[in-house]
CSV table of C-alpha atoms and ligand atoms in Angstrom, one decimal:
chain,number,residue,atom,x,y,z
A,1,MET,CA,-19.3,0.1,-16.5
A,2,ARG,CA,-17.0,-0.9,-13.7
A,3,LYS,CA,-13.5,0.4,-13.7
A,4,ILE,CA,-10.5,-1.9,-12.8
A,5,ALA,CA,-8.2,-1.3,-9.8
A,6,LEU,CA,-5.1,-3.3,-9.1
A,7,ILE,CA,-4.1,-3.5,-5.5
A,8,THR,CA,-0.9,-5.0,-4.3
A,9,GLY,CA,-0.8,-6.5,-0.8
A,10,ALA,CA,-4.6,-7.2,-0.5
A,11,THR,CA,-4.4,-10.1,1.9
A,12,SER,CA,-4.7,-7.9,5.0
A,13,GLY,CA,-4.8,-4.4,6.4
A,14,ILE,CA,-5.1,-1.4,4.2
A,15,GLY,CA,-5.0,-3.3,0.9
A,16,LYS,CA,-7.8,-5.6,2.0
A,17,ALA,CA,-10.0,-2.8,3.3
A,18,THR,CA,-9.4,-0.9,0.1
A,19,ALA,CA,-10.4,-3.9,-1.9
A,20,GLU,CA,-13.7,-4.1,0.0
A,21,ILE,CA,-14.5,-0.4,-0.3
A,22,LEU,CA,-13.6,-0.2,-4.0
A,23,ALA,CA,-15.7,-3.3,-4.8
A,24,GLN,CA,-18.7,-1.6,-3.1
A,25,ASN,CA,-18.1,1.6,-5.2
A,26,GLY,CA,-18.0,0.4,-8.8
A,27,TYR,CA,-14.6,-1.3,-9.2
A,28,ASN,CA,-13.6,-4.7,-10.5
A,29,LEU,CA,-10.4,-5.8,-8.8
A,30,ILE,CA,-7.0,-7.4,-9.5
A,31,LEU,CA,-5.7,-8.3,-6.1
A,32,THR,CA,-2.2,-9.5,-5.4
A,33,GLY,CA,-0.3,-11.0,-2.4
A,34,ARG,CA,1.8,-14.0,-1.3
A,35,ARG,CA,-0.9,-15.7,0.8
A,36,MET,CA,-3.1,-17.2,-1.8
A,37,GLU,CA,-5.7,-18.7,0.6
A,38,LEU,CA,-6.4,-15.2,2.1
A,39,LEU,CA,-6.8,-13.8,-1.5
A,40,THR,CA,-9.2,-16.6,-2.3
A,41,ASP,CA,-11.3,-15.9,0.9
A,42,LEU,CA,-11.4,-12.2,0.1
A,43,SER,CA,-12.4,-12.8,-3.4
A,44,SER,CA,-15.3,-15.1,-2.4
A,45,SER,CA,-16.6,-12.7,0.3
A,46,ILE,CA,-16.4,-9.6,-2.1
A,47,GLN,CA,-18.2,-11.5,-4.9
A,48,LYS,CA,-20.9,-12.7,-2.4
A,49,GLN,CA,-21.5,-9.1,-1.1
A,50,THR,CA,-21.0,-7.0,-4.3
A,51,GLU,CA,-21.4,-7.2,-8.1
A,52,ALA,CA,-17.6,-6.8,-8.4
A,53,LYS,CA,-15.5,-9.3,-10.4
A,54,VAL,CA,-12.1,-10.2,-8.9
A,55,HIS,CA,-8.9,-11.5,-10.6
A,56,LEU,CA,-6.2,-12.9,-8.2
A,57,LEU,CA,-2.4,-12.9,-8.7
A,58,ASN,CA,-0.2,-14.7,-6.4
A,59,PHE,CA,3.4,-13.4,-6.4
A,60,ASP,CA,6.1,-11.8,-4.3
A,61,VAL,CA,6.8,-8.2,-5.4
A,62,ARG,CA,10.5,-8.6,-4.5
A,63,ASP,CA,10.9,-11.2,-7.3
A,64,LEU,CA,11.1,-9.3,-10.6
A,65,GLN,CA,10.6,-12.4,-12.8
A,66,ALA,CA,7.6,-13.6,-10.8
A,67,THR,CA,6.2,-10.0,-10.9
A,68,GLU,CA,6.6,-9.8,-14.7
A,69,LYS,CA,5.2,-13.2,-15.2
A,70,ALA,CA,2.1,-12.6,-13.1
A,71,LEU,CA,1.3,-9.0,-14.4
A,72,ASN,CA,2.0,-10.0,-18.0
A,73,SER,CA,-0.5,-12.9,-17.6
A,74,ILE,CA,-3.4,-10.4,-16.9
A,75,PRO,CA,-6.1,-11.4,-19.5
A,76,THR,CA,-7.0,-8.8,-22.1
A,77,GLU,CA,-10.5,-8.2,-20.6
A,78,TRP,CA,-8.6,-7.2,-17.3
A,79,SER,CA,-5.9,-5.1,-18.9
A,80,ASP,CA,-7.6,-1.7,-18.9
A,81,ILE,CA,-6.5,-0.8,-15.4
A,82,SER,CA,-7.6,2.7,-14.2
A,83,VAL,CA,-6.2,2.6,-10.7
A,84,LEU,CA,-2.9,1.1,-9.4
A,85,ILE,CA,-2.6,1.1,-5.6
A,86,ASN,CA,1.0,0.2,-4.6
A,87,ASN,CA,0.3,-0.9,-1.1
A,88,ALA,CA,2.4,-4.0,-0.5
A,89,GLY,CA,5.0,-3.1,2.1
A,90,LEU,CA,6.4,-3.7,5.6
A,91,ALA,CA,8.6,-2.8,8.4
A,92,VAL,CA,10.8,-5.5,9.8
A,93,GLY,CA,12.8,-5.1,13.0
A,94,LEU,CA,13.4,-1.9,15.2
A,95,ASN,CA,17.2,-1.5,15.7
A,96,PRO,CA,19.8,1.2,15.3
A,97,VAL,CA,21.9,0.9,12.2
A,98,HIS,CA,25.0,-0.1,14.2
A,99,GLU,CA,23.0,-3.2,15.4
A,100,GLY,CA,21.1,-3.6,12.2
A,101,VAL,CA,20.0,-6.8,10.6
A,102,VAL,CA,20.9,-6.8,6.9
A,103,ASP,CA,18.2,-9.3,6.0
A,104,ASP,CA,15.6,-7.0,7.5
A,105,TRP,CA,16.9,-4.0,5.5
A,106,GLU,CA,16.8,-6.1,2.3
A,107,ARG,CA,13.2,-7.2,2.9
A,108,MET,CA,12.1,-3.6,3.4
A,109,ILE,CA,14.1,-2.1,0.6
A,110,ASP,CA,13.2,-4.9,-1.9
A,111,THR,CA,9.5,-4.7,-1.0
A,112,ASN,CA,8.8,-1.1,-0.3
A,113,VAL,CA,11.0,0.4,-2.9
A,114,LYS,CA,12.0,-2.1,-5.6
A,115,GLY,CA,8.7,-4.0,-5.6
A,116,LEU,CA,6.8,-0.7,-6.0
A,117,LEU,CA,9.1,0.3,-9.0
A,118,TYR,CA,8.7,-3.1,-10.6
A,119,VAL,CA,4.9,-3.1,-10.5
A,120,SER,CA,4.7,0.5,-11.7
A,121,LYS,CA,7.1,-0.1,-14.6
A,122,ILE,CA,4.9,-3.0,-15.8
A,123,ILE,CA,1.5,-1.4,-15.3
A,124,SER,CA,2.1,2.2,-16.2
A,125,PRO,CA,2.9,1.8,-19.9
A,126,GLN,CA,-0.7,0.9,-20.6
A,127,MET,CA,-1.8,4.0,-18.7
A,128,VAL,CA,0.7,6.0,-20.8
A,129,ALA,CA,-0.7,4.5,-24.0
A,130,LYS,CA,-4.3,5.4,-23.1
A,131,GLN,CA,-3.3,8.7,-21.5
A,132,ALA,CA,-5.4,8.0,-18.4
A,133,GLY,CA,-4.9,6.4,-15.0
A,134,HIS,CA,-4.3,7.0,-11.4
A,135,ILE,CA,-1.4,5.5,-9.3
A,136,ILE,CA,-1.6,5.8,-5.5
A,137,ASN,CA,1.5,4.9,-3.5
A,138,ILE,CA,1.1,4.0,0.2
A,139,SER,CA,3.9,5.9,1.9
A,140,SER,CA,3.9,6.7,5.6
A,141,ILE,CA,4.5,9.4,8.2
A,142,ALA,CA,8.0,7.7,8.2
A,143,GLY,CA,8.4,9.2,4.7
A,144,HIS,CA,8.2,12.7,6.2
A,145,GLU,CA,9.8,12.2,9.6
A,146,TYR,CA,12.6,10.2,11.2
A,147,TYR,CA,12.8,8.1,14.3
A,148,PRO,CA,15.6,6.1,16.0
A,149,ASN,CA,15.7,2.5,15.2
A,150,GLY,CA,13.7,3.1,12.1
A,151,ALA,CA,16.4,4.3,9.7
A,152,ALA,CA,15.9,1.7,7.0
A,153,TYR,CA,12.1,1.8,7.1
A,154,CYS,CA,12.1,5.6,7.1
A,155,GLY,CA,14.5,5.5,4.2
A,156,THR,CA,12.2,3.3,2.2
A,157,LYS,CA,9.2,5.5,2.8
A,158,HIS,CA,11.2,8.7,2.0
A,159,ALA,CA,12.1,6.9,-1.3
A,160,VAL,CA,8.4,6.2,-1.9
A,161,LYS,CA,7.7,10.0,-1.5
A,162,ALA,CA,10.5,10.8,-4.0
A,163,ILE,CA,9.4,8.3,-6.5
A,164,THR,CA,5.8,9.4,-6.2
A,165,LYS,CA,6.7,13.1,-7.0
A,166,ALA,CA,9.1,12.1,-9.8
A,167,MET,CA,6.6,9.8,-11.4
A,168,ARG,CA,4.0,12.5,-11.2
A,169,MET,CA,6.3,14.8,-13.2
A,170,GLU,CA,7.2,12.0,-15.7
A,171,LEU,CA,3.5,11.1,-16.2
A,172,LEU,CA,2.2,14.7,-16.4
A,173,PRO,CA,2.3,14.9,-20.2
A,174,TYR,CA,0.0,11.9,-20.3
A,175,GLY,CA,-2.6,13.2,-17.9
A,176,ILE,CA,-1.9,10.4,-15.4
A,177,LYS,CA,-2.5,11.2,-11.7
A,178,VAL,CA,0.1,10.0,-9.1
A,179,SER,CA,-0.6,10.4,-5.4
A,180,ALA,CA,0.7,9.2,-2.1
A,181,ILE,CA,-1.0,8.6,1.2
A,182,SER,CA,1.2,8.8,4.4
A,183,PRO,CA,-0.6,7.4,7.4
A,184,GLY,CA,0.5,7.4,11.0
A,185,MET,CA,-0.2,4.4,13.1
A,186,VAL,CA,-2.8,2.0,11.6
A,187,ASP,CA,-3.9,-1.1,13.4
A,188,THR,CA,-3.1,-3.9,10.9
A,189,GLU,CA,-0.7,-6.8,10.8
A,190,PHE,CA,2.0,-4.2,10.4
A,191,SER,CA,3.3,-4.4,14.0
A,192,LEU,CA,3.1,-8.2,14.1
A,193,VAL,CA,5.3,-8.3,11.0
A,194,ARG,CA,7.7,-5.6,12.4
A,195,PHE,CA,8.1,-7.6,15.6
A,196,LYS,CA,8.4,-10.9,13.7
A,197,GLY,CA,5.3,-12.5,15.1
A,198,ASP,CA,5.6,-11.3,18.8
A,199,LYS,CA,2.0,-10.5,19.5
A,200,ILE,CA,2.6,-9.0,22.9
A,201,LYS,CA,5.0,-6.4,21.5
A,202,ALA,CA,2.7,-5.8,18.5
A,203,ASP,CA,-0.4,-5.3,20.7
A,204,ASN,CA,1.6,-2.9,23.0
A,205,VAL,CA,2.0,-0.5,20.1
A,206,TYR,CA,-1.8,0.2,20.2
A,207,GLN,CA,-2.2,0.2,24.0
A,208,GLY,CA,-3.9,3.2,25.6
A,209,LEU,CA,-4.7,5.1,22.4
A,210,THR,CA,-7.0,4.9,19.4
A,211,PRO,CA,-5.0,4.2,16.3
A,212,LEU,CA,-6.2,4.5,12.7
A,213,TYR,CA,-8.0,1.5,11.2
A,214,ALA,CA,-7.5,0.1,7.7
A,215,GLN,CA,-10.9,1.3,6.9
A,216,ASP,CA,-9.9,5.0,7.6
A,217,ILE,CA,-7.2,4.8,4.9
A,218,ALA,CA,-9.5,2.9,2.4
A,219,GLU,CA,-12.1,5.6,2.7
A,220,SER,CA,-9.4,8.2,1.9
A,221,ILE,CA,-8.3,6.2,-1.2
A,222,LEU,CA,-11.9,6.1,-2.3
A,223,PHE,CA,-12.1,9.9,-1.9
A,224,MET,CA,-8.9,10.3,-3.9
A,225,VAL,CA,-10.0,8.1,-6.9
A,226,ASN,CA,-13.4,9.8,-6.9
A,227,ARG,CA,-12.1,13.3,-7.5
A,228,PRO,CA,-13.0,14.8,-10.9
A,229,LEU,CA,-10.6,14.3,-13.8
A,230,HIS,CA,-9.0,17.8,-13.3
A,231,VAL,CA,-8.1,17.2,-9.6
A,232,ASN,CA,-5.1,15.2,-8.4
A,233,ILE,CA,-4.6,14.9,-4.6
A,234,GLU,CA,-0.8,14.8,-4.5
A,235,GLU,CA,-0.6,13.5,-0.9
A,236,LEU,CA,-2.7,12.9,2.2
A,237,ILE,CA,-1.0,12.8,5.6
A,238,ILE,CA,-3.4,11.1,8.0
A,239,MET,CA,-2.8,10.6,11.7
A,240,PRO,CA,-4.8,9.3,14.6
A,241,THR,CA,-6.0,12.1,16.8
A,242,ASP,CA,-3.9,10.4,19.5
A,243,GLN,CA,-0.7,10.9,17.4
A,244,ALA,CA,1.0,14.2,16.5
A,245,SER,CA,4.2,12.9,15.0
A,246,ALA,CA,6.1,9.6,14.5
A,247,ARG,CA,7.2,10.0,18.1
A,248,ASP,CA,4.4,11.9,19.9
A,249,TYR,CA,1.4,9.9,21.2
A,250,ARG,CA,-1.4,10.5,23.7
A,251,ARG,CA,-1.8,7.3,25.8
A,252,ARG,CA,-4.3,7.0,28.6
B,301,LIG,P1,-0.3,-5.5,6.7
B,301,LIG,O1,1.0,-6.3,7.2
B,301,LIG,O2,-1.6,-5.8,7.2
B,301,LIG,O3,-0.4,-5.7,5.1
B,301,LIG,C1,0.8,-5.7,4.2
B,301,LIG,C2,0.4,-6.3,2.9
B,301,LIG,O4,1.5,-6.3,2.1
B,301,LIG,C3,-0.1,-7.7,3.0
B,301,LIG,O5,-1.2,-7.9,2.2
B,301,LIG,C4,1.1,-8.5,2.5
B,301,LIG,O6,0.7,-9.7,1.8
B,301,LIG,C5,1.7,-7.5,1.5
B,301,LIG,N1,3.1,-7.8,1.3
B,301,LIG,C6,4.1,-7.6,2.1
B,301,LIG,N2,5.2,-8.1,1.5
B,301,LIG,C7,5.0,-8.5,0.3
B,301,LIG,C8,5.7,-9.0,-0.8
B,301,LIG,N3,7.1,-9.3,-0.6
B,301,LIG,N4,5.1,-9.3,-1.9
B,301,LIG,C9,3.8,-9.2,-2.0
B,301,LIG,N5,3.0,-8.7,-1.1
B,301,LIG,C10,3.6,-8.3,0.1
B,301,LIG,O7,0.2,-4.0,6.8
B,301,LIG,P2,-0.5,-2.6,6.4
B,301,LIG,O8,-1.8,-2.9,5.7
B,301,LIG,O9,-0.5,-1.7,7.5
B,301,LIG,O10,0.5,-2.1,5.3
B,301,LIG,C11,0.1,-1.7,4.0
B,301,LIG,C12,1.1,-0.5,3.6
B,301,LIG,O11,0.9,0.5,4.5
B,301,LIG,C13,2.6,-0.8,3.7
B,301,LIG,O12,3.2,-0.3,2.6
B,301,LIG,C14,3.0,-0.1,5.0
B,301,LIG,O13,4.3,0.3,5.0
B,301,LIG,C15,2.1,1.1,4.9
B,301,LIG,N6,1.9,1.8,6.2
B,301,LIG,C16,1.3,1.1,7.3
B,301,LIG,C17,1.1,1.8,8.5
B,301,LIG,C18,0.7,1.2,9.7
B,301,LIG,O14,0.9,1.7,10.8
B,301,LIG,N7,0.0,0.0,9.6
B,301,LIG,C19,1.4,3.3,8.6
B,301,LIG,C20,1.9,3.8,7.3
B,301,LIG,C21,2.1,3.1,6.2
B,301,LIG,P3,1.3,-11.1,1.9
B,301,LIG,O15,2.0,-11.2,3.2
B,301,LIG,O16,0.1,-12.0,1.8
B,301,LIG,O17,2.2,-11.2,0.7
B,302,LIG,C1,4.1,3.0,9.8
B,302,LIG,C2,4.1,4.2,10.7
B,302,LIG,O1,5.3,5.5,12.5
B,302,LIG,O2,5.4,3.0,12.6
B,302,LIG,O3,4.5,3.4,8.5
B,302,LIG,O4,6.6,4.3,10.9
B,302,LIG,S1,5.4,4.2,11.7
């Protein structure tokens, strides 16, 4: 029987690639995001290419009421969620704090930290009740390192790392796995969002090197969820071969 995975932020990038790979590997999917037309397209293409069933939820993870309403509307036949992937997230802006844009900070903190907590609070009680489940949080190399102009984003991803470890301790008595993946540079819509739609700046990020692709992270998530019951991968740090730290690249 197919298990159920819930993926936040499945309209593009890592979330979308993870939806596709989990559908090919025995999961039915609850997919969430704000751009409903992209969710609908993804759902159609997954259901054409695989046996997976897909349930869509259209909400903004920053909005607690909308998040509660959407997640509490999950029909009973979809409620036995085995895997939660807290992927929805973003970086906005690249400024020092002394020139910071408060709205950018709020978007990052509200999405990457508070949104992840909201979704986890609503979904994890049913995992506690059945004493099973796996929560995977998408953190970042920015959750391990620091770089100038990235204080707020690095702060949110350090928070994700802390939340992951603390939740792992809290959920230990219930046999629930909690893991994080911390990628370096992945070529998704991430840079377009960070540079507020400036495609030239976004494309420059990936010039002269080979970044990771969303598929690389999705394959690692599949590996994590496929480990035997007694194995929890606490964290994977995954970098492009052309990147050695948040600040060291090999460009040709
Ligand atoms: P994308 O921009 O391609 O995807 C981000 C996803 O998050 C989209 O599906 C978007 O959906 C969703 N999302 C963003 N804000 C919200 C919100 N407020 N409510 C609901 N959904 C939201 O980027 P990535 O795939 O790269 O990013 C996925 C995760 O990976 C993020 O947490 C990011 O921080 C992390 N990461 C990315 C790296 C990279 O270099 N790309 C490296 C390390 C970590 P929609 O806009 O439709 O709501
Ligand atoms: C995205 C990777 O290095 O741009 O989380 O912060 S980085």
